[in-house]
N, CA, C and O atoms as CSV, one atom per row, in Angstrom:
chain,resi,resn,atom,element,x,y,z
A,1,UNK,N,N,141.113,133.839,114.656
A,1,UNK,CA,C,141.247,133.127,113.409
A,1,UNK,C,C,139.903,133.174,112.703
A,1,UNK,O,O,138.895,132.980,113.384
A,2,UNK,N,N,139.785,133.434,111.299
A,2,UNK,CA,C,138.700,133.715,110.901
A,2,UNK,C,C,138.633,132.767,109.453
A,2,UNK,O,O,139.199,132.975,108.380
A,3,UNK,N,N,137.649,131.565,109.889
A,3,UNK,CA,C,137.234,130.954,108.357
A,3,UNK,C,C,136.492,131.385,107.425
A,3,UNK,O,O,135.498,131.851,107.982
A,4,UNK,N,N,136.388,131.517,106.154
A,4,UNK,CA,C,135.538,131.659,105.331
A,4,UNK,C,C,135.497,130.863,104.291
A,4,UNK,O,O,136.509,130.952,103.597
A,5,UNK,N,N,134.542,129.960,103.841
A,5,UNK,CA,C,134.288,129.792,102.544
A,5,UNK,C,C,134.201,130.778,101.343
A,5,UNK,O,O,133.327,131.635,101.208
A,6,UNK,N,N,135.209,130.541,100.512
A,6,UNK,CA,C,134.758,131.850,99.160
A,6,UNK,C,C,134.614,131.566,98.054
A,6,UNK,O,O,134.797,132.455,97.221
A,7,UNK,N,N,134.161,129.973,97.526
A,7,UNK,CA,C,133.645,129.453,96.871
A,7,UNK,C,C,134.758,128.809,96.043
A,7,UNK,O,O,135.943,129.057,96.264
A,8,UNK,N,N,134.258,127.805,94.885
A,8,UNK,CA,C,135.027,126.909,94.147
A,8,UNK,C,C,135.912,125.767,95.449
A,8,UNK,O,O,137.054,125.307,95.452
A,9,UNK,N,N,135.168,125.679,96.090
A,9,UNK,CA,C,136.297,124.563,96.946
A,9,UNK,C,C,137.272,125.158,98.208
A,9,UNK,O,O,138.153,124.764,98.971
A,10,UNK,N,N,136.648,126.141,97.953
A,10,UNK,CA,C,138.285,126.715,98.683
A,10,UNK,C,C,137.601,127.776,99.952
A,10,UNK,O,O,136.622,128.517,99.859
A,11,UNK,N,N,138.580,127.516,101.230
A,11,UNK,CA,C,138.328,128.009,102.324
A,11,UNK,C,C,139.558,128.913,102.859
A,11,UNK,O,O,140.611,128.501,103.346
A,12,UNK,N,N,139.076,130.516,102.601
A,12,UNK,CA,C,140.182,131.310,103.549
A,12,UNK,C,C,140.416,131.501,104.931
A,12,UNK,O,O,139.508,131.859,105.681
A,13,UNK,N,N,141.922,131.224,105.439
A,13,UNK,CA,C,142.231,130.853,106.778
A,13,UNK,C,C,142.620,132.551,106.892
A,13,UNK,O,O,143.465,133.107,106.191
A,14,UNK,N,N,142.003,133.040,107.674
A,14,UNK,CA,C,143.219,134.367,108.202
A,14,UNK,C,C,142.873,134.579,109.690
A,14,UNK,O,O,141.875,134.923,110.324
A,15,UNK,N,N,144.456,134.132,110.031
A,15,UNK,CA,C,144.817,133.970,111.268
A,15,UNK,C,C,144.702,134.929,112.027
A,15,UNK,O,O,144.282,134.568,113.126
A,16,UNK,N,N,144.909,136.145,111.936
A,16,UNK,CA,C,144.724,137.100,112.994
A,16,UNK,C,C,146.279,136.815,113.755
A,16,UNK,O,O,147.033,135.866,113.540
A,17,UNK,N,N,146.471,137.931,114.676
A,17,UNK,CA,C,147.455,138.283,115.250
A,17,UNK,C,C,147.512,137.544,116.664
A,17,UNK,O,O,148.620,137.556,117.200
A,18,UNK,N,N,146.512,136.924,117.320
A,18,UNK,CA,C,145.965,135.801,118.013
A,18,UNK,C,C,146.441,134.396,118.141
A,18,UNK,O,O,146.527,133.566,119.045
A,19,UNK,N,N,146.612,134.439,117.348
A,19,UNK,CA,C,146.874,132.550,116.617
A,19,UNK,C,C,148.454,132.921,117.330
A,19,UNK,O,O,149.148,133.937,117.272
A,20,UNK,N,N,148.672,131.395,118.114
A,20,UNK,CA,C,149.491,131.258,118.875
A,20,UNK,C,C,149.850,129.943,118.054
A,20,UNK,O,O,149.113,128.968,118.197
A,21,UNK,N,N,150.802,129.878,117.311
A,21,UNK,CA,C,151.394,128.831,116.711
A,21,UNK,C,C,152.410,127.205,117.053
A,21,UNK,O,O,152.970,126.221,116.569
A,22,UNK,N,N,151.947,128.172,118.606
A,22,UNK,CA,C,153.056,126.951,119.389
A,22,UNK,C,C,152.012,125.748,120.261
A,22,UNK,O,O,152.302,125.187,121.318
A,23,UNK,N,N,150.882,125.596,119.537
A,23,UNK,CA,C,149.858,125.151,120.089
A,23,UNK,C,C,148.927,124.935,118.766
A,23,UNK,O,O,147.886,125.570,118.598
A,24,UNK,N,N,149.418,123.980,117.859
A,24,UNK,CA,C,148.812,124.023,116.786
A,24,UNK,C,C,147.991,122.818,116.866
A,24,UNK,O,O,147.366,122.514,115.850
A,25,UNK,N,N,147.866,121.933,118.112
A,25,UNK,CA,C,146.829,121.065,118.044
A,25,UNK,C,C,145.642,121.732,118.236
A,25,UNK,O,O,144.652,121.321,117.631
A,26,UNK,N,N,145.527,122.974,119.188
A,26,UNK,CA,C,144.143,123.551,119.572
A,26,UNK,C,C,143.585,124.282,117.961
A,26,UNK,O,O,142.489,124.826,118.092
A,27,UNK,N,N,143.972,124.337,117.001
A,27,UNK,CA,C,143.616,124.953,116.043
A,27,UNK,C,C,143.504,123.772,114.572
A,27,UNK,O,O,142.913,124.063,113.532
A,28,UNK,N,N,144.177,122.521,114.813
A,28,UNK,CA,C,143.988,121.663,113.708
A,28,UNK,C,C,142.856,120.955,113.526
A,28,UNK,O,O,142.567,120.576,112.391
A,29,UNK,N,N,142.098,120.689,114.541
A,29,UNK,CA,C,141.209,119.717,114.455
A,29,UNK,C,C,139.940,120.957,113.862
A,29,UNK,O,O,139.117,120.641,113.003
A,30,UNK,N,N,139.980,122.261,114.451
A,30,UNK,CA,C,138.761,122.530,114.169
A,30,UNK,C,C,138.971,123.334,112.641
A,30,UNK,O,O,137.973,123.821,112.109
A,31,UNK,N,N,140.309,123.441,111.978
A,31,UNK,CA,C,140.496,123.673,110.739
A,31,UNK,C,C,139.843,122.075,109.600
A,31,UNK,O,O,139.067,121.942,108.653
A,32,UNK,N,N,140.431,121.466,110.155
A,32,UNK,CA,C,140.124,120.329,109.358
A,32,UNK,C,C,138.823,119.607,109.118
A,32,UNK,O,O,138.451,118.885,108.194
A,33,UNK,N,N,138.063,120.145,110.569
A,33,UNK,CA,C,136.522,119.588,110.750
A,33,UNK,C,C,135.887,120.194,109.811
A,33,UNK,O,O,135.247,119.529,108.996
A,34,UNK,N,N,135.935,121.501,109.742
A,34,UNK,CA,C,135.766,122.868,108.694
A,34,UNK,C,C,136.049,122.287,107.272
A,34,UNK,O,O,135.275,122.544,106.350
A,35,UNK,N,N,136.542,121.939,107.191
A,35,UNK,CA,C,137.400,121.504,105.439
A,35,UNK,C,C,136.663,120.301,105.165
A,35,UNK,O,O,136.486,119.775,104.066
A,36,UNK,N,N,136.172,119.854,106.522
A,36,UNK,CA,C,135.185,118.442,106.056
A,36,UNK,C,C,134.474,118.618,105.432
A,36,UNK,O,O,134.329,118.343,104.241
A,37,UNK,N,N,133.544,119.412,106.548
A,37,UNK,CA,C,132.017,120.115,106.263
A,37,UNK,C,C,131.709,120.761,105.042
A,37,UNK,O,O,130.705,120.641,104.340
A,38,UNK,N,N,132.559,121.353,104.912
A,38,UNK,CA,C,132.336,122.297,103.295
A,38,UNK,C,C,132.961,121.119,102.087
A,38,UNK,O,O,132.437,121.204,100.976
A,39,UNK,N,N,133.596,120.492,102.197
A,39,UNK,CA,C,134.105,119.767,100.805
A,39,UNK,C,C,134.988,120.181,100.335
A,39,UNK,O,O,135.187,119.846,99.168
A,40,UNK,N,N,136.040,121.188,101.051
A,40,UNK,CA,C,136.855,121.837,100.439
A,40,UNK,C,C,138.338,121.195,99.890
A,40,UNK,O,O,139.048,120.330,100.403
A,41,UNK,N,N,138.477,121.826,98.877
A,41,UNK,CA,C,139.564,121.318,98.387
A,41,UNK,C,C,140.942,122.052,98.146
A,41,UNK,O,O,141.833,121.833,97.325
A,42,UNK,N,N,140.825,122.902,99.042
A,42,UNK,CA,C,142.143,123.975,98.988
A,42,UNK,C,C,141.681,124.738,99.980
A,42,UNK,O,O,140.481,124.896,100.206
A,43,UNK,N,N,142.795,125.359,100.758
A,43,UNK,CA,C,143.248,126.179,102.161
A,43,UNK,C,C,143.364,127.201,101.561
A,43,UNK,O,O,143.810,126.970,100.437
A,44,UNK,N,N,143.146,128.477,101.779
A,44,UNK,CA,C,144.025,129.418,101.370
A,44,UNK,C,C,144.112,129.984,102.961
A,44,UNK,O,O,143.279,130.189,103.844
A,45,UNK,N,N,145.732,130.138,102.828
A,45,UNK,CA,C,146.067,130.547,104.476
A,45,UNK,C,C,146.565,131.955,104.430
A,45,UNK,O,O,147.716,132.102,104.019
A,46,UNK,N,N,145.824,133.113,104.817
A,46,UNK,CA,C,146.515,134.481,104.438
A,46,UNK,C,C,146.999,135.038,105.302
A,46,UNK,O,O,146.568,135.244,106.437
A,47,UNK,N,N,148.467,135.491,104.565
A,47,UNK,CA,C,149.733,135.635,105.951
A,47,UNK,C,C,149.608,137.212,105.351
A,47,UNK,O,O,150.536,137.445,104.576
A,48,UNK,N,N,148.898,138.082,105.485
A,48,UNK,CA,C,148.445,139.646,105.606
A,48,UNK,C,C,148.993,139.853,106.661
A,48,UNK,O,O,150.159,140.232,106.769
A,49,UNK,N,N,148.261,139.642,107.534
A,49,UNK,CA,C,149.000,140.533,109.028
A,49,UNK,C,C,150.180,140.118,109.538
A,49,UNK,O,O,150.697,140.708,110.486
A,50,UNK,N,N,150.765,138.984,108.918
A,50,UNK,CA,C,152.331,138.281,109.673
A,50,UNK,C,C,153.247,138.963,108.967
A,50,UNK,O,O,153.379,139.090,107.749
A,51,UNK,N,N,154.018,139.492,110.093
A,51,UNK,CA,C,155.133,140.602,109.426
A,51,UNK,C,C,156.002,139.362,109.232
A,51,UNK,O,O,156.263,139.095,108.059
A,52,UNK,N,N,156.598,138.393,110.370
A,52,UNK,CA,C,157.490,137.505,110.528
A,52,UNK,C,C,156.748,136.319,110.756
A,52,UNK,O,O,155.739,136.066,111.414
A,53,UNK,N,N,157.625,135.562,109.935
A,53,UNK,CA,C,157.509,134.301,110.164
A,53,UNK,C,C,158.427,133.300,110.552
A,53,UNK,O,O,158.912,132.607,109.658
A,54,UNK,N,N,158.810,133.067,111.941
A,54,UNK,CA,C,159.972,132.361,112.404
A,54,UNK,C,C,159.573,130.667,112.341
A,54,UNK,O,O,158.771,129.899,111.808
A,55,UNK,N,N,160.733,130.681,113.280
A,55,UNK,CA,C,160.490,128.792,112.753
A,55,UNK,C,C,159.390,127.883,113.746
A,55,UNK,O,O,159.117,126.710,113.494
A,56,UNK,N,N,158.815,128.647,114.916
A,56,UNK,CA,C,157.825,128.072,115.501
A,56,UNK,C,C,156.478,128.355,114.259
A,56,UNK,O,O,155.697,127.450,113.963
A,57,UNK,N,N,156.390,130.023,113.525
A,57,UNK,CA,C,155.518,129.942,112.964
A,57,UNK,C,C,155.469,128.834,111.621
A,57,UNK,O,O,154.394,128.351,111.266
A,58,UNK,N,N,156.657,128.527,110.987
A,58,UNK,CA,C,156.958,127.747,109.795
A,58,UNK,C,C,156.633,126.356,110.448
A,58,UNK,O,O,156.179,125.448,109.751
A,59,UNK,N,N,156.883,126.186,111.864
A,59,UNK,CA,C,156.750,124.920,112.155
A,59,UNK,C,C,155.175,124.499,111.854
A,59,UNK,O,O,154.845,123.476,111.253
A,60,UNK,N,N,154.356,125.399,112.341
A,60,UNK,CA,C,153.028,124.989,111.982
A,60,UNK,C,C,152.537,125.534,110.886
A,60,UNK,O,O,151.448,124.999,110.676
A,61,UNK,N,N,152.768,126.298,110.101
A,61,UNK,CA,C,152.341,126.037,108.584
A,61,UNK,C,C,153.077,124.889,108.163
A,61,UNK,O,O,152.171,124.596,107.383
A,62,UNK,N,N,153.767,124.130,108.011
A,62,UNK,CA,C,154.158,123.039,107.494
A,62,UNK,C,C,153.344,121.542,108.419
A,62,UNK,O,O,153.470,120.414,107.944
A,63,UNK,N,N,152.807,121.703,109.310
A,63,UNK,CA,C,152.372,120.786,110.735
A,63,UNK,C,C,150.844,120.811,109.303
A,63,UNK,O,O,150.577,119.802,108.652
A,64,UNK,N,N,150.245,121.881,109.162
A,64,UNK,CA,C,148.933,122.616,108.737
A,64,UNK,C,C,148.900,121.515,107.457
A,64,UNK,O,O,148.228,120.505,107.248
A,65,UNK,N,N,150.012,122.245,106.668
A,65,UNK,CA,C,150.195,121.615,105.140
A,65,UNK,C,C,149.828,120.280,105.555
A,65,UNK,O,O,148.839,119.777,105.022
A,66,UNK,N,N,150.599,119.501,106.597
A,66,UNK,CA,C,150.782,117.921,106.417
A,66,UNK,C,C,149.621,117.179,105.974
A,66,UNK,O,O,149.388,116.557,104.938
A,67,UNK,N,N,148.664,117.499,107.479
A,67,UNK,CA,C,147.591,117.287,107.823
A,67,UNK,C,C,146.554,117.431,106.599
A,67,UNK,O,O,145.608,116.652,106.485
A,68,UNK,N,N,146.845,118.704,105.501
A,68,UNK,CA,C,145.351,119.129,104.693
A,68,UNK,C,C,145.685,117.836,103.291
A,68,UNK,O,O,144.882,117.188,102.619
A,69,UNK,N,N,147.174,117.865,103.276
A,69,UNK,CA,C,147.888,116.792,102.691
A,69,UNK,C,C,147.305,115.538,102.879
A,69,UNK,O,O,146.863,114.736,102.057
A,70,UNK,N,N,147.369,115.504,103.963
A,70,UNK,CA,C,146.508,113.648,104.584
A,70,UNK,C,C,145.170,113.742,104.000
A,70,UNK,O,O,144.776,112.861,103.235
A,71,UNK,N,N,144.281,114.979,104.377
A,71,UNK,CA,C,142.947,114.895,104.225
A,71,UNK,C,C,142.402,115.649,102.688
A,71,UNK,O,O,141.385,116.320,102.515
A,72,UNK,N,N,143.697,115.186,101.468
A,72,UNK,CA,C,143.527,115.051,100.371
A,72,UNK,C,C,143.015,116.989,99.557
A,72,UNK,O,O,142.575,117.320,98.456
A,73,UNK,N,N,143.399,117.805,100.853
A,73,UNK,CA,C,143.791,119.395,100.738
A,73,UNK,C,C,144.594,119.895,100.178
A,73,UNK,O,O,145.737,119.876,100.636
A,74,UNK,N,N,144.377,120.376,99.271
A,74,UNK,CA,C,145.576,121.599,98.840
A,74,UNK,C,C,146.336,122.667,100.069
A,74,UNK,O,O,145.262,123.189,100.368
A,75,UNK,N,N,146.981,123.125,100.662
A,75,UNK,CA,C,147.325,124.146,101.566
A,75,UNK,C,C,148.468,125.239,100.265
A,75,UNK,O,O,149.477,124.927,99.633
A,76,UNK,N,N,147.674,126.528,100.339
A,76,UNK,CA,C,148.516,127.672,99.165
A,76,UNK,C,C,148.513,128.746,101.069
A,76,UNK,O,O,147.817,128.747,102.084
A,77,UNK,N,N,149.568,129.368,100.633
A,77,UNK,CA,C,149.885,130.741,100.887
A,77,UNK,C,C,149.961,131.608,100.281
A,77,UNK,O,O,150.657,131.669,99.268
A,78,UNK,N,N,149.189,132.625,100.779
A,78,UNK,CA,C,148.874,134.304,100.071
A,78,UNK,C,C,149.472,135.193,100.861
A,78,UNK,O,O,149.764,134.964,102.035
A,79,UNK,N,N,149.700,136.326,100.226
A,79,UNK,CA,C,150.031,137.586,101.119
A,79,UNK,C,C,151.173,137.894,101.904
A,79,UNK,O,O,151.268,138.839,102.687
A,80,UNK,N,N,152.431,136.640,101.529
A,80,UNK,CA,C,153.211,136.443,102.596
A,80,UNK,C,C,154.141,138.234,102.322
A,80,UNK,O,O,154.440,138.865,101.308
A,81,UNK,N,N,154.320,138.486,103.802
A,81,UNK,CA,C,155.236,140.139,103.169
A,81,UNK,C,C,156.341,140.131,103.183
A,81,UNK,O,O,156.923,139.309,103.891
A,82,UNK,N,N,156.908,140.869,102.553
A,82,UNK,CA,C,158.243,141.094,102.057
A,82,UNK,C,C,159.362,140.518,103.450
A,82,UNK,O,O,160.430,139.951,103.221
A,83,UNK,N,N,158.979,140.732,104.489
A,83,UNK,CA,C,160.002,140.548,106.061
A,83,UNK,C,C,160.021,139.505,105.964
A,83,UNK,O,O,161.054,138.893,105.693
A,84,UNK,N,N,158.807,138.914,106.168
A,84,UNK,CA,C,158.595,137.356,106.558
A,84,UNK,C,C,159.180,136.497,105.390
A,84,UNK,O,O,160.096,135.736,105.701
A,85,UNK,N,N,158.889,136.513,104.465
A,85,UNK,CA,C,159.502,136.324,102.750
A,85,UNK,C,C,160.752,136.308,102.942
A,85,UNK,O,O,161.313,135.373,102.371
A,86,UNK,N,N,161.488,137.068,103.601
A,86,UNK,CA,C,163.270,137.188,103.257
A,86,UNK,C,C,163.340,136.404,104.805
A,86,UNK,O,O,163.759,135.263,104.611
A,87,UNK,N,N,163.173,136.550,105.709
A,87,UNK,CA,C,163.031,135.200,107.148
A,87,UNK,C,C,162.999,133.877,106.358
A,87,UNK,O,O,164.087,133.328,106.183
A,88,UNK,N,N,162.275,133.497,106.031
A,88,UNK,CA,C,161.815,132.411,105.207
A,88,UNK,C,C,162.999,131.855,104.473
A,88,UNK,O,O,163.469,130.728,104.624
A,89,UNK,N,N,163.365,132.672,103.764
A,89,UNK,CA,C,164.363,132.519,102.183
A,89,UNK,C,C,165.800,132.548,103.032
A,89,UNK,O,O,166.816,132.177,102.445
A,90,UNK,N,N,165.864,132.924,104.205
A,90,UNK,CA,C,167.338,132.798,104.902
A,90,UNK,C,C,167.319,131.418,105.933
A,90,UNK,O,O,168.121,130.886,106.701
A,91,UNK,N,N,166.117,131.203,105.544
A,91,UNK,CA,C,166.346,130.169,107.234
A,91,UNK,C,C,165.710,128.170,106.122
A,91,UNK,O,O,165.683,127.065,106.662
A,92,UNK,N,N,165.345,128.469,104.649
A,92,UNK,CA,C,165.220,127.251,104.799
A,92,UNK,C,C,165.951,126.473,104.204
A,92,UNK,O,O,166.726,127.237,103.628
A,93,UNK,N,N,166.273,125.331,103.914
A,93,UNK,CA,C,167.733,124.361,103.212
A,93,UNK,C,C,166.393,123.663,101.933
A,93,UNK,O,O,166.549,123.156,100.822
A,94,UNK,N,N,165.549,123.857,102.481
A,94,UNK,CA,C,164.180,122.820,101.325
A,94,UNK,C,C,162.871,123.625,100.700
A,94,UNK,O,O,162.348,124.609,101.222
A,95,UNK,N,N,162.449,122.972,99.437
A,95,UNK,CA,C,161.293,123.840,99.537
A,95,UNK,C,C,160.613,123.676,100.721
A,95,UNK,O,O,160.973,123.014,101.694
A,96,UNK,N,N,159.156,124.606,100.516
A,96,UNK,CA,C,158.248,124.631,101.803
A,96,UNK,C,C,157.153,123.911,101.182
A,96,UNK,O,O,156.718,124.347,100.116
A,97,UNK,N,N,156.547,122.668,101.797
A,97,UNK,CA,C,155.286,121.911,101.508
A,97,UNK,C,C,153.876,122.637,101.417
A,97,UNK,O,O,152.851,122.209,101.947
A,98,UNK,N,N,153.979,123.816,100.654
A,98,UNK,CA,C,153.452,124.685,100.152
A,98,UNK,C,C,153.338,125.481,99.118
A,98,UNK,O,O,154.163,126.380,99.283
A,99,UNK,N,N,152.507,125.705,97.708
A,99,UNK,CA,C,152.544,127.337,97.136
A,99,UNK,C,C,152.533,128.295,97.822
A,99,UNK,O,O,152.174,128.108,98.984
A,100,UNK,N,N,152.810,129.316,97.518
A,100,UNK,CA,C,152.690,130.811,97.874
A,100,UNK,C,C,152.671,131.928,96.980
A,100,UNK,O,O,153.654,132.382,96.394
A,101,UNK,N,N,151.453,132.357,96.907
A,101,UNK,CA,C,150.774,133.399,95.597
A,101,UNK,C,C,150.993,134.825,96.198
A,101,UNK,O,O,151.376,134.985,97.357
A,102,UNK,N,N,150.749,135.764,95.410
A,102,UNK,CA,C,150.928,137.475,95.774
A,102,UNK,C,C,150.093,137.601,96.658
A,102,UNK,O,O,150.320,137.998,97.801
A,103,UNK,N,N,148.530,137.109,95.980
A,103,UNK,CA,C,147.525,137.439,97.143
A,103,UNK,C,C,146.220,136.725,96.908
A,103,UNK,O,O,146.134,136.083,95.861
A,104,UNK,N,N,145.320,136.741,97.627
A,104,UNK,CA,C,144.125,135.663,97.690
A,104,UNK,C,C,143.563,135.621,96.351
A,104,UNK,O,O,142.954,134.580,96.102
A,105,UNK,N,N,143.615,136.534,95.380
A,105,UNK,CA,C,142.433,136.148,94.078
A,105,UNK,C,C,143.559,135.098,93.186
A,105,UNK,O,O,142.982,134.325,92.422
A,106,UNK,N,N,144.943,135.007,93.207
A,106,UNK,CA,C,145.796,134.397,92.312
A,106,UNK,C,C,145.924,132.987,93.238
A,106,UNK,O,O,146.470,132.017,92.712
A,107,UNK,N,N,145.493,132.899,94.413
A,107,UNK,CA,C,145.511,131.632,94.951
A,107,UNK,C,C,144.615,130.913,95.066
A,107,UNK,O,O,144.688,129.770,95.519
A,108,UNK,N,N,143.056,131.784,94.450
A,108,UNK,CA,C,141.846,130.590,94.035
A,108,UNK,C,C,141.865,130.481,93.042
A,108,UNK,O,O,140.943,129.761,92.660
A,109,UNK,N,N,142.796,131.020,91.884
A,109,UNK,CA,C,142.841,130.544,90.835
A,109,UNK,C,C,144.335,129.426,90.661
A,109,UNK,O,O,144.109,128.529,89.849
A,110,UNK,N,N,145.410,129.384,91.135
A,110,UNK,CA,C,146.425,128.786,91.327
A,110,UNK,C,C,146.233,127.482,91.510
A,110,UNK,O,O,147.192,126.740,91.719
């Protein structure tokens, strides 16, 4: 998982192929400590390398959202791809407690 600050408030999350989603306490606290430290005021979480996104992974992007929610965060999604996008669009009854932009430059401006 790789943080970066890229300025205006905003911190890019890209998870890497690593990130085990079924274990999203080992990854919240040190996202959020991160979001302290910098002052940030928006997530950008880039779903580049996620072909799929099933419902353990939706479970914790929405777990993610809650939390950046509590700690007065924006949470946007970028990059989501076309597979994961139509997974998504078949499996939910609600919106998702999230934006979701084409790709990272329309989601630090979003």
């Amino acid at each position: 998982m790789h943080l970066t600050p890229i300025g205006d408030g905003a911190l890019l999350l890209e998870p890497g192929v690593a990130l085990d989603p079924s274990e999203p306490d080992h990854y919240l606290t040190t996202i959020l400590e991160l979001l302290a430290e910098r002052g940030c005021q928006r997530l950008i979480y880039d779903l580049r390398e996620c072909v799929v996104v099933d419902e353990i992974y939706y479970g914790w992007l929405t777990r993610l959202a809650s939390a950046c929610r509590i700690c007065g965060v924006e949470m946007v999604v970028a990059n989501v791809q076309p597979a994961a996008a139509y997974t998504l669009a078949r499996r939910l009854s609600d919106d998702p407690p999230f934006r979701c932009f084409l790709d990272v430059d329309r989601a630090r401006c979003g």
